[in-house]
PDB file of C-alpha atoms in Angstrom:
ATOM      1  CA  ILE A1231    -101.778 -49.641-106.867  1.00  0.00           C
ATOM      2  CA  ILE A1232    -103.313 -48.423-103.612  1.00  0.00           C
ATOM      3  CA  ALA A1233    -104.934 -44.997-103.844  1.00  0.00           C
ATOM      4  CA  VAL A1234    -105.159 -43.017-100.623  1.00  0.00           C
ATOM      5  CA  GLY A1235    -106.639 -39.581-100.021  1.00  0.00           C
ATOM      6  CA  GLY A1236    -105.639 -38.278 -96.610  1.00  0.00           C
ATOM      7  CA  GLY A1237    -105.750 -40.102 -93.292  1.00  0.00           C
ATOM      8  CA  THR A1238    -102.137 -41.160 -93.455  1.00  0.00           C
ATOM      9  CA  PHE A1239     -99.032 -40.709 -91.297  1.00  0.00           C
ATOM     10  CA  PHE A1240     -98.941 -36.975 -91.940  1.00  0.00           C
ATOM     11  CA  GLY A1241    -102.461 -36.311 -90.686  1.00  0.00           C
ATOM     12  CA  ASP A1242    -102.509 -38.836 -87.845  1.00  0.00           C
ATOM     13  CA  PRO A1243     -99.010 -40.095 -86.954  1.00  0.00           C
ATOM     14  CA  LYS A1244    -100.368 -42.368 -84.196  1.00  0.00           C
ATOM     15  CA  ASN A1245    -102.693 -44.287 -86.511  1.00  0.00           C
ATOM     16  CA  LEU A1246    -100.582 -46.152 -89.061  1.00  0.00           C
ATOM     17  CA  ALA A1247    -103.213 -48.695 -90.127  1.00  0.00           C
ATOM     18  CA  CYS A1248    -103.207 -47.483 -93.733  1.00  0.00           C
ATOM     19  CA  GLU A1249     -99.410 -47.596 -93.942  1.00  0.00           C
ATOM     20  CA  ARG A1250     -99.364 -51.057 -92.350  1.00  0.00           C
ATOM     21  CA  TYR A1251    -101.862 -52.284 -94.961  1.00  0.00           C
ATOM     22  CA  ILE A1252     -99.799 -50.862 -97.828  1.00  0.00           C
ATOM     23  CA  LEU A1253     -96.633 -52.524 -96.529  1.00  0.00           C
ATOM     24  CA  GLU A1254     -98.391 -55.878 -96.054  1.00  0.00           C
ATOM     25  CA  GLN A1255     -99.273 -55.915 -99.740  1.00  0.00           C
ATOM     26  CA  SER A1256     -95.573 -56.268-100.578  1.00  0.00           C
ATOM     27  CA  GLY A1257     -95.555 -59.749 -99.061  1.00  0.00           C
ATOM     28  CA  ARG A1258     -92.229 -59.007 -97.371  1.00  0.00           C
ATOM     29  CA  ARG A1259     -91.561 -59.147 -93.653  1.00  0.00           C
ATOM     30  CA  HIS A1260     -89.320 -56.054 -93.703  1.00  0.00           C
ATOM     31  CA  PRO A1261     -90.020 -54.284 -96.990  1.00  0.00           C
ATOM     32  CA  THR A1262     -88.097 -51.364 -98.349  1.00  0.00           C
ATOM     33  CA  VAL A1263     -90.199 -48.279 -99.029  1.00  0.00           C
ATOM     34  CA  CYS A1264     -89.291 -45.218-101.069  1.00  0.00           C
ATOM     35  CA  PHE A1265     -91.108 -41.936-100.457  1.00  0.00           C
ATOM     36  CA  ILE A1266     -91.558 -39.480-103.334  1.00  0.00           C
ATOM     37  CA  PRO A1267     -92.602 -36.083-101.896  1.00  0.00           C
ATOM     38  CA  THR A1268     -92.490 -34.149-105.198  1.00  0.00           C
ATOM     39  CA  ALA A1269     -96.078 -32.845-105.004  1.00  0.00           C
ATOM     40  CA  SER A1270     -95.331 -30.958-101.793  1.00  0.00           C
ATOM     41  CA  ALA A1271     -91.921 -29.673-102.994  1.00  0.00           C
ATOM     42  CA  GLU A1272     -90.034 -32.010-100.618  1.00  0.00           C
ATOM     43  CA  PRO A1273     -90.427 -30.184 -97.286  1.00  0.00           C
ATOM     44  CA  SER A1274     -88.121 -31.476 -94.571  1.00  0.00           C
ATOM     45  CA  ASP A1275     -90.874 -31.786 -91.931  1.00  0.00           C
ATOM     46  CA  TYR A1276     -92.966 -34.020 -94.227  1.00  0.00           C
ATOM     47  CA  ILE A1277     -89.958 -36.215 -94.977  1.00  0.00           C
ATOM     48  CA  ALA A1278     -89.079 -36.419 -91.266  1.00  0.00           C
ATOM     49  CA  ARG A1279     -92.620 -37.551 -90.426  1.00  0.00           C
ATOM     50  CA  PHE A1280     -92.412 -40.192 -93.144  1.00  0.00           C
ATOM     51  CA  PHE A1281     -89.144 -41.558 -91.747  1.00  0.00           C
ATOM     52  CA  GLU A1282     -90.492 -41.519 -88.193  1.00  0.00           C
ATOM     53  CA  ALA A1283     -93.699 -43.364 -89.111  1.00  0.00           C
ATOM     54  CA  PHE A1284     -92.168 -45.994 -91.361  1.00  0.00           C
ATOM     55  CA  THR A1285     -89.211 -46.657 -89.068  1.00  0.00           C
ATOM     56  CA  ARG A1286     -91.743 -47.377 -86.310  1.00  0.00           C
ATOM     57  CA  LEU A1287     -93.286 -49.954 -88.645  1.00  0.00           C
ATOM     58  CA  GLY A1288     -89.964 -51.799 -88.889  1.00  0.00           C
ATOM     59  CA  VAL A1289     -89.118 -51.042 -92.515  1.00  0.00           C
ATOM     60  CA  ARG A1290     -86.185 -49.452 -94.292  1.00  0.00           C
ATOM     61  CA  PRO A1291     -87.452 -46.087 -95.556  1.00  0.00           C
ATOM     62  CA  THR A1292     -85.729 -43.949 -98.175  1.00  0.00           C
ATOM     63  CA  VAL A1293     -86.706 -40.782-100.010  1.00  0.00           C
ATOM     64  CA  LEU A1294     -86.380 -39.819-103.663  1.00  0.00           C
ATOM     65  CA  ARG A1295     -85.806 -36.103-104.095  1.00  0.00           C
ATOM     66  CA  LEU A1296     -86.117 -34.528-107.519  1.00  0.00           C
ATOM     67  CA  PHE A1297     -85.309 -30.961-106.452  1.00  0.00           C
ATOM     68  CA  GLN A1298     -81.771 -31.874-105.389  1.00  0.00           C
ATOM     69  CA  ARG A1299     -79.157 -33.996-107.070  1.00  0.00           C
ATOM     70  CA  THR A1300     -81.248 -36.676-108.739  1.00  0.00           C
ATOM     71  CA  PRO A1301     -79.994 -40.265-108.773  1.00  0.00           C
ATOM     72  CA  ASP A1302     -80.678 -42.904-111.426  1.00  0.00           C
ATOM     73  CA  LEU A1303     -84.439 -43.232-111.009  1.00  0.00           C
ATOM     74  CA  ARG A1304     -84.693 -46.786-112.324  1.00  0.00           C
ATOM     75  CA  GLU A1305     -81.897 -48.002-110.068  1.00  0.00           C
ATOM     76  CA  VAL A1306     -83.434 -46.418-106.990  1.00  0.00           C
ATOM     77  CA  LEU A1307     -87.103 -47.206-107.491  1.00  0.00           C
ATOM     78  CA  LEU A1308     -86.879 -50.690-108.953  1.00  0.00           C
ATOM     79  CA  ASN A1309     -84.918 -51.805-105.891  1.00  0.00           C
ATOM     80  CA  HIS A1310     -87.792 -51.128-103.476  1.00  0.00           C
ATOM     81  CA  ASP A1311     -90.794 -53.187-102.466  1.00  0.00           C
ATOM     82  CA  VAL A1312     -93.110 -50.193-102.018  1.00  0.00           C
ATOM     83  CA  ILE A1313     -93.157 -46.749-103.640  1.00  0.00           C
ATOM     84  CA  TYR A1314     -95.147 -44.235-101.598  1.00  0.00           C
ATOM     85  CA  VAL A1315     -96.092 -40.953-103.279  1.00  0.00           C
ATOM     86  CA  GLY A1316     -96.891 -38.007-101.032  1.00  0.00           C
ATOM     87  CA  GLY A1317     -99.719 -35.564-101.578  1.00  0.00           C
ATOM     88  CA  GLY A1318     -99.722 -31.957-102.633  1.00  0.00           C
ATOM     89  CA  ASN A1319     -99.914 -30.219-105.998  1.00  0.00           C
ATOM     90  CA  THR A1320    -100.540 -33.071-108.428  1.00  0.00           C
ATOM     91  CA  LYS A1321    -100.337 -30.922-111.566  1.00  0.00           C
ATOM     92  CA  SER A1322     -96.889 -29.590-110.677  1.00  0.00           C
ATOM     93  CA  MET A1323     -95.728 -33.038-109.581  1.00  0.00           C
ATOM     94  CA  LEU A1324     -96.721 -34.587-112.899  1.00  0.00           C
ATOM     95  CA  ALA A1325     -94.919 -31.856-114.838  1.00  0.00           C
ATOM     96  CA  VAL A1326     -91.687 -32.545-112.923  1.00  0.00           C
ATOM     97  CA  TRP A1327     -92.144 -36.310-113.236  1.00  0.00           C
ATOM     98  CA  ARG A1328     -92.642 -36.091-117.010  1.00  0.00           C
ATOM     99  CA  GLU A1329     -89.461 -34.057-117.349  1.00  0.00           C
ATOM    100  CA  TRP A1330     -87.518 -36.787-115.536  1.00  0.00           C
ATOM    101  CA  GLY A1331     -89.303 -39.696-117.269  1.00  0.00           C
ATOM    102  CA  LEU A1332     -90.645 -40.954-113.963  1.00  0.00           C
ATOM    103  CA  PRO A1333     -94.019 -42.182-115.308  1.00  0.00           C
ATOM    104  CA  ASP A1334     -92.203 -44.800-117.404  1.00  0.00           C
ATOM    105  CA  VAL A1335     -90.187 -45.970-114.395  1.00  0.00           C
ATOM    106  CA  LEU A1336     -93.323 -46.210-112.247  1.00  0.00           C
ATOM    107  CA  ARG A1337     -95.070 -48.184-114.980  1.00  0.00           C
ATOM    108  CA  GLU A1338     -92.134 -50.600-115.009  1.00  0.00           C
ATOM    109  CA  ALA A1339     -92.257 -50.853-111.214  1.00  0.00           C
ATOM    110  CA  TRP A1340     -95.980 -51.673-111.379  1.00  0.00           C
ATOM    111  CA  ARG A1341     -95.328 -54.384-113.998  1.00  0.00           C
ATOM    112  CA  ARG A1342     -92.691 -55.906-111.709  1.00  0.00           C
ATOM    113  CA  GLY A1343     -95.173 -56.110-108.860  1.00  0.00           C
ATOM    114  CA  ILE A1344     -93.826 -53.260-106.746  1.00  0.00           C
ATOM    115  CA  VAL A1345     -96.596 -51.794-104.597  1.00  0.00           C
ATOM    116  CA  LEU A1346     -97.457 -48.235-105.624  1.00  0.00           C
ATOM    117  CA  SER A1347     -99.376 -45.943-103.317  1.00  0.00           C
TER     118      SER A1347
END
C-alpha cells in the first residue's frame, strides 16, 4: 500500500515521479493500472488526465466507475497489477464502496500482492 497526499499527475502532469515509483513496485515491465475516481464523483477531466499521464508511462490504464453501469468488481480489480485510488471526499467514497463491497475486494487484492495506492 502506497499512501500519497497530493503531488500526483493531477497537480503536476509533467512530474510523474510518484506514479513511476508506484508502477515500479508492481515488478512488471508494462503493468496494468486501474483508476478508481469515486471520491471525486468520477469527473471526466480527472479521468482524462489519468489516462494521459499513465499512457505516457507506457502502461495499460483502465478506470472503474461506480456511478455508471458497474462491472464485476472482483473480475476487474483482481486482474490488474496496480489499483490507483483518486482523491476527493473520502467519507462519501467509503460509503459508496461499502455499498458495493469494495473494501473486501481491495483487501483480497492486497493479499494477492496487487499494489494499492
